[in-house]
Coordinates of C-alpha atoms in Angstrom, one line a residue:
Chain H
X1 CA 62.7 -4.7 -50.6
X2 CA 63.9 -4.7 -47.4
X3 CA 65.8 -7.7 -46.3
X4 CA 67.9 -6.0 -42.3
X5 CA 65.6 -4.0 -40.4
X6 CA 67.2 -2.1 -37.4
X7 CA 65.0 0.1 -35.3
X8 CA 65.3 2.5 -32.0
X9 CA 68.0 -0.1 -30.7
X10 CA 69.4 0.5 -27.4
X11 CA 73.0 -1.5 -26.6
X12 CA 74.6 -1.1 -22.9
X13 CA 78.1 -2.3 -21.9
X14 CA 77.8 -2.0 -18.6
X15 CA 76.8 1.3 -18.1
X16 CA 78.3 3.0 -21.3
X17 CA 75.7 3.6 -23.7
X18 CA 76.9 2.6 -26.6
X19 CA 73.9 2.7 -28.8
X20 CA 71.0 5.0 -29.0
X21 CA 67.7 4.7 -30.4
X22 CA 69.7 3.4 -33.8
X23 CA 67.8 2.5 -37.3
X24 CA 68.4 1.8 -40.2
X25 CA 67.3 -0.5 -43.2
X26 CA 69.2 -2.7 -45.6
X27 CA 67.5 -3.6 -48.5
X28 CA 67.7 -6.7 -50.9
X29 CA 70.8 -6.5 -52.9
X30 CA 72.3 -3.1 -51.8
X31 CA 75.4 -2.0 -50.8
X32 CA 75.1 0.1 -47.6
X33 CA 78.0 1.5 -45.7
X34 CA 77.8 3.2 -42.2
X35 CA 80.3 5.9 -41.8
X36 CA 81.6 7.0 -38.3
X37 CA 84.8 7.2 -36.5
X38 CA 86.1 5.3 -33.7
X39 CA 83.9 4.6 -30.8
X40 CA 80.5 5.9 -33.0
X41 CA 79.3 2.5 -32.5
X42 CA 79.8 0.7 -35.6
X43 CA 81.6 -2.8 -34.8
X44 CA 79.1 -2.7 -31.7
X45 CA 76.1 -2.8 -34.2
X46 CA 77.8 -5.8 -36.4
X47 CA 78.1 -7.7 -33.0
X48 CA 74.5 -6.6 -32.2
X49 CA 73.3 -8.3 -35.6
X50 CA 75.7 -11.5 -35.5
X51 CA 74.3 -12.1 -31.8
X52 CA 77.4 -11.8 -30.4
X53 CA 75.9 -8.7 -28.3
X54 CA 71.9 -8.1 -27.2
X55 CA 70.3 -5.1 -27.5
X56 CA 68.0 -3.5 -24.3
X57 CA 65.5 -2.7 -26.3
X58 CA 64.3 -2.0 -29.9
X59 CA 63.7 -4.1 -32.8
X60 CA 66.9 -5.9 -34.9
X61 CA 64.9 -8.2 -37.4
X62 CA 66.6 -9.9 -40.9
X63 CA 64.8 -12.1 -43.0
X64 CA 61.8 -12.9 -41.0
X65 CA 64.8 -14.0 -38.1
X66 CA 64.4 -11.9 -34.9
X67 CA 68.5 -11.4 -34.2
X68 CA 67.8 -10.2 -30.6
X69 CA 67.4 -13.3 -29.6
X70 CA 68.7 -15.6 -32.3
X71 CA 71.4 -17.8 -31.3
X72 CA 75.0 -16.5 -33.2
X73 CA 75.5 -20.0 -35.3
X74 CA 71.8 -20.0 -36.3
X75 CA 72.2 -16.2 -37.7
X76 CA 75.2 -18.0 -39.6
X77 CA 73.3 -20.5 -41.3
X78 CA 70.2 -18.3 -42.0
X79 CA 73.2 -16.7 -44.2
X80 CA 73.8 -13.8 -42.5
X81 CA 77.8 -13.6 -42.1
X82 CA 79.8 -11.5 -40.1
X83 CA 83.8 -10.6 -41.7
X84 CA 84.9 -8.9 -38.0
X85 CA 87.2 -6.2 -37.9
X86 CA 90.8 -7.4 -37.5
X87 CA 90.4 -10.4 -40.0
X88 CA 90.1 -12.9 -37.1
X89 CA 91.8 -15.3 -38.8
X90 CA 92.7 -18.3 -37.4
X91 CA 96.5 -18.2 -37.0
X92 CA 97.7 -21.5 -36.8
X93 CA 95.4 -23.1 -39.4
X94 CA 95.9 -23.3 -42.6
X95 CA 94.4 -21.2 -45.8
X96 CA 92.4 -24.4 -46.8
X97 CA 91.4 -25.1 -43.3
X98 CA 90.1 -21.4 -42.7
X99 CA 88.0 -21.7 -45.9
X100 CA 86.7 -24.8 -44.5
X101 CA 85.7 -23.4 -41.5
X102 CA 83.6 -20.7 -43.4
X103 CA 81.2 -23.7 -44.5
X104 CA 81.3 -25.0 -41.0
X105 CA 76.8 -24.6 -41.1
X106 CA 77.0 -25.8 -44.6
X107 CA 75.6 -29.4 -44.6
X108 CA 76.2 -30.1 -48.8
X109 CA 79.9 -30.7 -48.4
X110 CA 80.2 -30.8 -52.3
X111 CA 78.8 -26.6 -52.4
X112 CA 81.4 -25.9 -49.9
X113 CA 84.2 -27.5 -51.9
X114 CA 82.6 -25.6 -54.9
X115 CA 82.4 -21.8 -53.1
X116 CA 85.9 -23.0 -51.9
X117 CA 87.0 -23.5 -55.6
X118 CA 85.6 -20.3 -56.8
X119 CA 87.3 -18.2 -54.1
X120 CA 90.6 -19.7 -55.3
X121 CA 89.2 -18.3 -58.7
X122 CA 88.4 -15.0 -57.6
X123 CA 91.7 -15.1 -55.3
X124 CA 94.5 -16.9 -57.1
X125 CA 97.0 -15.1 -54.2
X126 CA 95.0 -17.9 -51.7
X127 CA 95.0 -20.7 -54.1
X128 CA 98.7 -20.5 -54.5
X129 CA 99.0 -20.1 -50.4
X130 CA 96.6 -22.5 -49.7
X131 CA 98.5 -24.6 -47.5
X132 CA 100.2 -22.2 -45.8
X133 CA 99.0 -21.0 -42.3
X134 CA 96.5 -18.0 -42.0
X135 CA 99.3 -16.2 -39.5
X136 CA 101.9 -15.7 -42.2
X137 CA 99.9 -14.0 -44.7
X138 CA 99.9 -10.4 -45.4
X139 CA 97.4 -8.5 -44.1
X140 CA 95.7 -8.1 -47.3
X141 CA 96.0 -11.6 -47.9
X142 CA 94.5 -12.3 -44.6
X143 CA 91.1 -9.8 -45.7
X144 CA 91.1 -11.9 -48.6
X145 CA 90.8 -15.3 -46.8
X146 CA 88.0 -13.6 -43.9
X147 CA 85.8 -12.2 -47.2
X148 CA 86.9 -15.7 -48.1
X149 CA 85.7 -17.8 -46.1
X150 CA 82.8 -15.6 -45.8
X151 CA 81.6 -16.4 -49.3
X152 CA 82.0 -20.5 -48.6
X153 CA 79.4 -19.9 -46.0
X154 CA 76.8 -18.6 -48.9
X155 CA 76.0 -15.1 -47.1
X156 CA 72.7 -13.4 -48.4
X157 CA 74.0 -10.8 -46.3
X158 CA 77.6 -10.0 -45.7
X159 CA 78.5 -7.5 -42.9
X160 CA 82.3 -6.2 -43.5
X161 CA 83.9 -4.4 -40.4
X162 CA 86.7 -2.4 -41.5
X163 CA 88.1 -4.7 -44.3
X164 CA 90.5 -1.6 -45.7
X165 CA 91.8 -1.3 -41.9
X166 CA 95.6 -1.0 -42.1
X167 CA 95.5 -2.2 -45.7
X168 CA 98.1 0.1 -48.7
X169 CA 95.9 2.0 -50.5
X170 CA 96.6 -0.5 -53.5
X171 CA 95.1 -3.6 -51.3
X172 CA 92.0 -1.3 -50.4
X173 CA 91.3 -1.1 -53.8
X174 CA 91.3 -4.6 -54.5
X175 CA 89.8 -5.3 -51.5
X176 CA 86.8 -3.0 -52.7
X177 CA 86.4 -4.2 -55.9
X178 CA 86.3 -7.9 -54.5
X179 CA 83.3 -6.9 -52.5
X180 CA 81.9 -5.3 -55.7
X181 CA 82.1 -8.3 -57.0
X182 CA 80.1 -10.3 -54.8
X183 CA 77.5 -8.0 -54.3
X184 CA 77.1 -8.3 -58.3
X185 CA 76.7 -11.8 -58.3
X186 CA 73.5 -11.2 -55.8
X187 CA 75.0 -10.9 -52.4
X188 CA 73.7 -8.1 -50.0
X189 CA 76.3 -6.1 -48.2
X190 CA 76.4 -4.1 -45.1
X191 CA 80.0 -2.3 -44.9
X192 CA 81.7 -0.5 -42.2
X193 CA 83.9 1.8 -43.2
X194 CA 86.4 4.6 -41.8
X195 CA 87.9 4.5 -45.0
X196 CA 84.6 6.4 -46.4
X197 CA 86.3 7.5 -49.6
X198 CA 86.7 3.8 -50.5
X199 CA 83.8 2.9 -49.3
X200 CA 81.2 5.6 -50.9
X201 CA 82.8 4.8 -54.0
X202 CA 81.0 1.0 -54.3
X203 CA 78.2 1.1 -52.0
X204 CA 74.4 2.8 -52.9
X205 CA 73.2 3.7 -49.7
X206 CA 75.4 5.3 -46.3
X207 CA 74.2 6.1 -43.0
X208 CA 76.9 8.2 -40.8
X209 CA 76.8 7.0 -37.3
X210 CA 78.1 9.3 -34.4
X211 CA 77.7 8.5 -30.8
X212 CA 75.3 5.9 -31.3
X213 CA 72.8 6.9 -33.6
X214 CA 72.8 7.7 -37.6
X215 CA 72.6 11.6 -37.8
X216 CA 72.8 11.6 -41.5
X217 CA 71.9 8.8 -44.7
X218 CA 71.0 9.1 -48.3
X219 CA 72.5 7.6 -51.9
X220 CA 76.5 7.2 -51.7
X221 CA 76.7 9.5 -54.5
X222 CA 75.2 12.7 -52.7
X223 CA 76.9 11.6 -49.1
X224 CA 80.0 11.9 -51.2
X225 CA 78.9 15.9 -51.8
X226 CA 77.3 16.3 -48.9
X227 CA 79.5 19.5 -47.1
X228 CA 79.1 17.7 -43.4
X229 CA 80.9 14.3 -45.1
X230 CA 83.6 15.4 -46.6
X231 CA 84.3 18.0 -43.6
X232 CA 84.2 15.2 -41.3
X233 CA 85.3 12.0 -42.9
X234 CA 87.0 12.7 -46.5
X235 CA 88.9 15.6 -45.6
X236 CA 89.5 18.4 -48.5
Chain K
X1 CA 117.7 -50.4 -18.7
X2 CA 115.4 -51.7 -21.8
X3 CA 113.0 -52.6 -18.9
X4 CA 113.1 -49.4 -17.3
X5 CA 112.4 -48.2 -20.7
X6 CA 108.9 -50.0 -21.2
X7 CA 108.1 -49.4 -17.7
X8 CA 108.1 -45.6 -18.5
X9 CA 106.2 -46.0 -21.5
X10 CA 103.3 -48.2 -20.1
X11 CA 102.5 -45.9 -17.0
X12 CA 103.8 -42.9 -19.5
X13 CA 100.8 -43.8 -21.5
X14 CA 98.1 -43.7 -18.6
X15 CA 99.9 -40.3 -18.1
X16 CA 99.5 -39.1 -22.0
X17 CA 95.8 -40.4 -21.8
X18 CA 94.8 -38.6 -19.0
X19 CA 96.9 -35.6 -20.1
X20 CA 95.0 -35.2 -23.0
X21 CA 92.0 -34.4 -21.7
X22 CA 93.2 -31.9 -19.5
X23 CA 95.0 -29.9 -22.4
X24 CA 92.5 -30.1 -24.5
X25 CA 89.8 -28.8 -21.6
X26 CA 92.4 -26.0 -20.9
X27 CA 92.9 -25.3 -24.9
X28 CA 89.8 -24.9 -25.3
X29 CA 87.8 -23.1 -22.6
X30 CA 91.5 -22.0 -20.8
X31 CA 89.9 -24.2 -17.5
X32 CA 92.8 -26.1 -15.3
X33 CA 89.9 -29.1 -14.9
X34 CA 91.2 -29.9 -11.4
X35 CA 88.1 -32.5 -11.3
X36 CA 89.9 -34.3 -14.2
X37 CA 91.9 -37.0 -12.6
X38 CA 88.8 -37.7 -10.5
X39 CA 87.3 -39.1 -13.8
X40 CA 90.1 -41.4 -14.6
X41 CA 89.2 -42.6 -10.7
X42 CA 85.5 -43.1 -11.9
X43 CA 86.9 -45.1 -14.6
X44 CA 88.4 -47.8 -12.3
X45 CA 85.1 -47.6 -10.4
X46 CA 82.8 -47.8 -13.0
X47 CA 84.8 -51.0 -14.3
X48 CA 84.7 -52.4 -11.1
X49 CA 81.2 -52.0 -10.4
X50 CA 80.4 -53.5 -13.9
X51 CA 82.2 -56.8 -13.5
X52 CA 81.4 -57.3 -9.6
X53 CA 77.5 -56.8 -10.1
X54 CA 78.3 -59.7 -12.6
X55 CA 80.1 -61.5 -10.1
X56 CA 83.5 -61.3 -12.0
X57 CA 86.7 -61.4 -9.6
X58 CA 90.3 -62.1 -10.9
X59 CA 89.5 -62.5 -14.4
X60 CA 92.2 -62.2 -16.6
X61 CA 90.0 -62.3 -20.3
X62 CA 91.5 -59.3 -22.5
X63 CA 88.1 -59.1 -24.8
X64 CA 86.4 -58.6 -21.2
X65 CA 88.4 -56.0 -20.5
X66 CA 87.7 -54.1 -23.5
X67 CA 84.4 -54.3 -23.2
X68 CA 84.5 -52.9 -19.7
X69 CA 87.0 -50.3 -20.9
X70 CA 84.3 -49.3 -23.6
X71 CA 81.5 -49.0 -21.3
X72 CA 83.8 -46.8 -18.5
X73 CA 84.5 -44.4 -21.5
X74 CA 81.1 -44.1 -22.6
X75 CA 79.6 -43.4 -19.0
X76 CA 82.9 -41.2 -17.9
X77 CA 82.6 -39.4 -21.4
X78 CA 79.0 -38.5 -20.3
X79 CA 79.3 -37.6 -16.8
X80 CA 82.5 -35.2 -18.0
X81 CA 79.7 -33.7 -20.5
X82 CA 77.4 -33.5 -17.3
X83 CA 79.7 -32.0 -15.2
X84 CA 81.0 -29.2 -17.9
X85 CA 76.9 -28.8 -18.0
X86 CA 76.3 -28.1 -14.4
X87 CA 79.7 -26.7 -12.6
X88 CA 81.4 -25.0 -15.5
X89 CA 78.7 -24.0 -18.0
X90 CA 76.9 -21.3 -16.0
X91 CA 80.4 -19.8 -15.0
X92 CA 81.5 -19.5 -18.8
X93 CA 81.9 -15.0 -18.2
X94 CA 82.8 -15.8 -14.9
X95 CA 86.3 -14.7 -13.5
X96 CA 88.7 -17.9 -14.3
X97 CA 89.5 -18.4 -10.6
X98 CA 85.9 -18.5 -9.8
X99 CA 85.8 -21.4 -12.4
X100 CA 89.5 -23.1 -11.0
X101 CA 87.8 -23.3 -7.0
X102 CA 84.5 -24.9 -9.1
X103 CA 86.6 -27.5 -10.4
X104 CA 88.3 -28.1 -7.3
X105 CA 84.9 -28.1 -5.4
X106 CA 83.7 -30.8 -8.1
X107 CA 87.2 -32.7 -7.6
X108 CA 86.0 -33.2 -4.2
X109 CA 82.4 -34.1 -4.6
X110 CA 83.7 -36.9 -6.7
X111 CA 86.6 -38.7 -4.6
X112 CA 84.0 -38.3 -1.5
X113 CA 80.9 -38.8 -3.3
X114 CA 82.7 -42.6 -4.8
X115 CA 84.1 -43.0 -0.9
X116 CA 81.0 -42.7 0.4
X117 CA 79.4 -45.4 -2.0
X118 CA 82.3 -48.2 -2.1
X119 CA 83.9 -47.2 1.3
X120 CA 87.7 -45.2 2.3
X121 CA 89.4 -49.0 1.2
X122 CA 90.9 -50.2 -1.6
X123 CA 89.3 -52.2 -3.8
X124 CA 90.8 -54.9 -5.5
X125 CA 90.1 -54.4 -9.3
X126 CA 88.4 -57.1 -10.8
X127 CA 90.5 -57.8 -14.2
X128 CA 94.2 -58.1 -13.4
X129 CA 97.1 -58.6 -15.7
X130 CA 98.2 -62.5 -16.4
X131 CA 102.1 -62.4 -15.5
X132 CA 103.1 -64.7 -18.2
X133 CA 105.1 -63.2 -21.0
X134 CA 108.2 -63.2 -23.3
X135 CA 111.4 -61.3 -23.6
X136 CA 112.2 -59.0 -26.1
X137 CA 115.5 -57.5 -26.1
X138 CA 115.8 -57.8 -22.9
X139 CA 113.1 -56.8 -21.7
X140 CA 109.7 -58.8 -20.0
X141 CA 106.4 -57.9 -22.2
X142 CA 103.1 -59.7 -20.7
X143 CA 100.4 -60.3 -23.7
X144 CA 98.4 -57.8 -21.5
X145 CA 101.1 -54.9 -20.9
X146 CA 101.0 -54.7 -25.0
X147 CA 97.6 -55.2 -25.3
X148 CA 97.4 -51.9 -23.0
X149 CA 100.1 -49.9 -25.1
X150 CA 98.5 -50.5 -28.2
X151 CA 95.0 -49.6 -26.9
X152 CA 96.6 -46.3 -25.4
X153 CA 98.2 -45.3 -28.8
X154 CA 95.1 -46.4 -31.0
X155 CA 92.8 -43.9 -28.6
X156 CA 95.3 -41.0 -29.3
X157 CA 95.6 -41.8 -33.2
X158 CA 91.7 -41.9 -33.7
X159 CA 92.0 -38.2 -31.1
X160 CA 94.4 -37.0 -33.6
X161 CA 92.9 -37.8 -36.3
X162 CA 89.7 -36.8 -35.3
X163 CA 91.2 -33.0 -34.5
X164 CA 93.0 -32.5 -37.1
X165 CA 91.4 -34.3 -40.1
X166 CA 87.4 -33.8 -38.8
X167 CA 85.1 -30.7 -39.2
X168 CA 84.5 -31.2 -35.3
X169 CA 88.1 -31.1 -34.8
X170 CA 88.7 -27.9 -36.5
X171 CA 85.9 -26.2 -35.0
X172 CA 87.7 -27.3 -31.9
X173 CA 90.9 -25.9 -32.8
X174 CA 89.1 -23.0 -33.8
X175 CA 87.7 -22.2 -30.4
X176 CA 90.5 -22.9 -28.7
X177 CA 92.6 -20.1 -31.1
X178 CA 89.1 -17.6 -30.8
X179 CA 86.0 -18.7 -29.5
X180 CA 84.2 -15.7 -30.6
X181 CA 85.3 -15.8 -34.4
X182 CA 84.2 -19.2 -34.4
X183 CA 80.5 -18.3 -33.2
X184 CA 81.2 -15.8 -36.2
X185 CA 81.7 -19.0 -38.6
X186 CA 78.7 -20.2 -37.1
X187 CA 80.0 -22.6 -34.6
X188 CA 77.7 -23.8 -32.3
X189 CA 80.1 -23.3 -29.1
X190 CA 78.3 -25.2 -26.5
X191 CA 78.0 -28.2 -28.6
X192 CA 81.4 -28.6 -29.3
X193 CA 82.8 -28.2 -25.5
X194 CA 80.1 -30.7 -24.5
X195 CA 82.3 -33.0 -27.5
X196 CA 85.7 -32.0 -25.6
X197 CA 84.6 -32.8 -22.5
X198 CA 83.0 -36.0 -23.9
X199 CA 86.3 -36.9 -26.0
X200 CA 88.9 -36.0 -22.8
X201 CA 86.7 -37.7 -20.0
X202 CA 86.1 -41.0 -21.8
X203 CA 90.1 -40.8 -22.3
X204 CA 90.4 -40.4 -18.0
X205 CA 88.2 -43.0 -17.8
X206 CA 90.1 -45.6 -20.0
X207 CA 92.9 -44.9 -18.6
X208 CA 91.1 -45.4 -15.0
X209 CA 90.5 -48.9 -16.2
X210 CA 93.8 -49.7 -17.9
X211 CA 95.2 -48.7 -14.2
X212 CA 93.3 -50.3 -12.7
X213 CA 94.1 -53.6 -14.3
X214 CA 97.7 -52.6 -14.2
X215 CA 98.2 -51.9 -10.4
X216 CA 95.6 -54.6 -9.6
X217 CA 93.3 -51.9 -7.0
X218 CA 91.9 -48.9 -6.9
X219 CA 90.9 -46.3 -4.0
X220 CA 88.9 -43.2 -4.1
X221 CA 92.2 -41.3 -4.0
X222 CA 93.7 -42.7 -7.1
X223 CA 93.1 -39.8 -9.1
X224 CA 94.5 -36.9 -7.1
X225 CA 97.7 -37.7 -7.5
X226 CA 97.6 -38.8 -11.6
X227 CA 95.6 -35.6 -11.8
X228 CA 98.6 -33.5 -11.0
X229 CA 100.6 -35.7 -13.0
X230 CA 98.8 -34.9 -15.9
X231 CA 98.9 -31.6 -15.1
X232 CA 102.9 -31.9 -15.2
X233 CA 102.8 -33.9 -18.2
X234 CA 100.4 -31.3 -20.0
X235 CA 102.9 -28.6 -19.1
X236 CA 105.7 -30.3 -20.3
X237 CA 104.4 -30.7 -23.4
X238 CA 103.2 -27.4 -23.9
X239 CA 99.7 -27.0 -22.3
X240 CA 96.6 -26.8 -25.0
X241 CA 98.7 -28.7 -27.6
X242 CA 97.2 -32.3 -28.2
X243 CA 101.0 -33.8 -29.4
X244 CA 102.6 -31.8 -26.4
X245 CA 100.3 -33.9 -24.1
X246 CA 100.9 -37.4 -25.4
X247 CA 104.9 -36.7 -25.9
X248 CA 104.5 -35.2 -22.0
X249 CA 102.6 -38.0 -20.4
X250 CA 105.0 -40.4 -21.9
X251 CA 108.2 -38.1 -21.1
X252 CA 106.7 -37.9 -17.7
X253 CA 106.2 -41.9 -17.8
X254 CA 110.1 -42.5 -18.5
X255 CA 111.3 -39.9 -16.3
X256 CA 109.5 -41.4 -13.6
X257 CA 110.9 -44.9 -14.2
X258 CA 114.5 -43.9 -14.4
X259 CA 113.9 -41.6 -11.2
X260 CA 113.0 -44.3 -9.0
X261 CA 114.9 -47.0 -10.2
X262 CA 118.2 -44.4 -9.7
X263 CA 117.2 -42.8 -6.9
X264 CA 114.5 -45.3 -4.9
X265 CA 110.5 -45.2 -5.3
X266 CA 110.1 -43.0 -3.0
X267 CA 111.6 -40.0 -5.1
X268 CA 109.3 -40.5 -8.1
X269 CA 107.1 -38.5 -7.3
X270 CA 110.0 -35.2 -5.9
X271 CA 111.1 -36.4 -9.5
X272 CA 108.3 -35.1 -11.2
X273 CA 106.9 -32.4 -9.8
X274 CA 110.7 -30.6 -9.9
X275 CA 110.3 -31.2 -13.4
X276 CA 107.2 -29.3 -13.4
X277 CA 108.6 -26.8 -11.2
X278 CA 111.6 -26.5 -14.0
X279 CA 109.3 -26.1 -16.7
X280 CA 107.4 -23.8 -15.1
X281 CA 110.5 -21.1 -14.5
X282 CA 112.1 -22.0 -17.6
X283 CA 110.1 -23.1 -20.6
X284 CA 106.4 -22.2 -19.6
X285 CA 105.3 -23.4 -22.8
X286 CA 106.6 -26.6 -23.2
X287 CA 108.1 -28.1 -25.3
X288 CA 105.3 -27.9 -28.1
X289 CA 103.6 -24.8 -27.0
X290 CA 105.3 -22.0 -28.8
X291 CA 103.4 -19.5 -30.3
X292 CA 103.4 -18.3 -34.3
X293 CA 104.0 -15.0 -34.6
X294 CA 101.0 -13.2 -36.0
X295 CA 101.9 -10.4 -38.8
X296 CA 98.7 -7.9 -39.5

């Protein structure tokens, strides 16, 4: 079923067109990535459905919720959570404290100290680093605490931006099956990738973006085959 | 010397008050609030128009004044939320200096909008210190001049507690490190720089009052120059950081007292504002304000 509907969206900054007549679907419990390189568009489409940026036109519906026009902290607590590229942690606050702040729109103060406390389960590195500040941590460490605090803030649907982004290809790895994880235990996923190897490997569904628009979609699997891909974003 | 001392920290504490608002204004929406010492003047006024309308003159009841002091903080907290609502609000994308000349603009509405109302005089405030006291140390302490300290350090241990123990707090201190990733943790933004400006202008405003029952009047004026103070005292401490204001205001407070008890009253305020001249060239951030380094 689908859950994120995207359709013909246009996005202007300024006078640079940044997306064009873009759709795509999301449906209930998938995995979908959207491939592209820098500048296709892709971190402009996870501000357009977090609010952070309106679309001129077209249709960006989740959930019954019109995002166009949503406000960005009630697209939050409708469970829509956006893990921005770069971590965004906040530097000078504590692990705990960052977690926290993930349950910011939770009202039930007892499920946020429970998603906290299964986190530290599926994260023992943060449990053991709780009380350190988020600006220390590794970068990996730092992914794990934005998908962290993510999850404390109950997402239906959870759009990644880059989590692999400047991560060893042993941190990716973990980083990808945490997400598998989540997405087992019900959680819909929207994952932006330029890391497509990584990424075709857990999700279901892609979409490659370029310039604006998705030229190409279909199952993960056949993406993974598909001549056009691999020329352009696995290499041989 | 022990007098000098608890000199500095009295005024030093109208200076942390009142510093705190700016810093956290400035941490959080990176706005000098130029209109901020014009609050602490409201303050006074508002006090003074309470206990006059009631007939009150040369009172010297302490449970009086706090009650005045409440009811200043409560109607400068909401006038600061007003302001932020009218003047800064719609300039939130604007360029920062656009925002700086706003605040100065409102600075000026205030101071002539209050002479207009109660006249270019001083008024003389209606509450005043009783003289009577006892020496500690050394030193003379009036009933009243502690009653003032301890008010002062009780507001900025609820503050403290409230940013860094609250969930309003953090999402304060979250906005201030990066407003945007806080919208992304669902923040709701607006709501929580209408609380700052709330939080900081009912501080001005007890401070207006606790000055105004310190010095004994009050003038349109008054704020101008405590404005700047603050200012100094928020950059000595390391502007945006809530400790770096209170240590500054009450640096600035003892600074000040040994200035123009060394070199005459009329140097205190050259004393100052070199310091905040020094700061600036030397240690911009304060003496609070340095940075973590981020790793990625």
């Amino acid at each position: 079923m689908t859950t994120l509907e995207v359709a013909d969206v246009e996005v202007y900054y300024g006078r640079v067109h940044a997306l064009r007549k873009l759709s795509f679907t999301v449906g209930e419990g998938e995995i979908v990535c959207l491939l592209g390189n820098n500048g296709a568009g892709k971190s402009t489409t996870m501000n357009l459905l977090s609010g952070l940026v309106r679309p001129k036109s077209g249709r960006v519906t989740w959930d019954g919720m019109d995002l166009a026009t949503a406000k960005p902290w009630d697209i939050v607590a409708s469970g829509l959570i956006h893990v921005p590229e770069g971590r965004r942690i906040f530097s000078t606050m504590t692990v705990h404290e960052n977690l926290l702040l993930g349950g910011y729109t939770v009202r039930d103060r007892r499920a946020v100290d429970e998603r906290i406390e299964r986190v530290y389960e599926l994260m023992p590195r943060l449990a053991e680093r709780r009380r350190q500040q988020g600006g220390t941590l590794s970068g990996g460490e730092q992914q794990m605490v934005a998908i962290g605090r993510a999850i404390v803030g109950g997402p239906k649907l959870l759009l990644l931006d880059e989590p692999s982004m400047g991560l060893a290809p042993l941190v990716v790895k973990q980083v990808m099956e945490i997400v598998a994880a989540i997405n087992a235990q019900g959680t819909t996923v929207l994952l932006v990738e330029q890391n497509a190897r990584a990424a075709l490997k857990i999700a279901h569904r892609a979409y490659v973006v370029e310039t604006g628009s998705t030229t190409l979609s279909g199952p993960a699997a056949e993406l993974a085959r598909d001549a056009r891909v691999v020329e352009a974003y696995l290499g041989s | 010397m022990m007098q000098l001392i608890w000199n500095g920290i009295i005024v030093g504490s109208f200076y942390a008050l009142v510093a705190l608002g700016y810093s956290m204004v400035y941490g959080i929406i990176k706005l000098l609030n130029f209109a901020h010492g014009d609050i602490y003047m409201l303050g006074a006024f508002v006090g003074f128009f309470t206990l006059s309308s009631f007939g009150i003159s040369n009172e010297t009841s302490i449970p009086l004044l706090l009650v005045v002091l409440l009811l200043s903080m409560v109607t400068t907290g909401l006038i600061g939320v007003g302001i932020e609502r009218i003047a800064y609000r719609p300039l939130r994308r604007s360029p920062r200096l656009a925002v700086l000349i706003t605040a100065i603009g409102v600075s000026f509405t205030l101071e002539y909008g209050v002479r207009q109302i109660f006249g270019p005089n001083p008024e003389a405030f209606p509450i005043r210190l009783e003289s009577s006291g006892f020496e500690v140390a050394g030193v003379r302490v009036t009933a009243s001049q502690l009653v003032l300290v301890i008010i002062a350090a009780a507001l900025m241990l609820v503050l403290a507690h409230i940013v860094e123990r609250t969930r309003q707090g953090r999402a304060m201190r979250a906005i201030a490190l990066d407003p945007q990733g806080a919208q992304l943790m669902g923040v709701n933004v607006d709501r929580v720089i209408s609380t700052v400006f709330f939080i900081g202008s009912a501080l001005a405003g007890a401070a207006g009052v606790m000055a105004g029952a310190y010095y004994g009047s009050i003038d349109f004026l008054m704020g101008f120059i405590i404005g700047l103070k603050a200012f100094t005292a928020a950059v000595i401490g390391g502007i945006g950081n809530l400790y770096g204001a209170m240590l500054g205001g009450l640096l600035l407070g003892l600074l000040e007292s040994f200035g123009a008890a060394w070199f005459g009253g009329e140097w205190r305020d050259v004393f100052s504002f070199a310091f905040l001249i020094l700061f600036l060239t030397f240690k911009p951030t304060g003496l609070l304000g340095a940075r973590v380094v981020e790793r990625m």
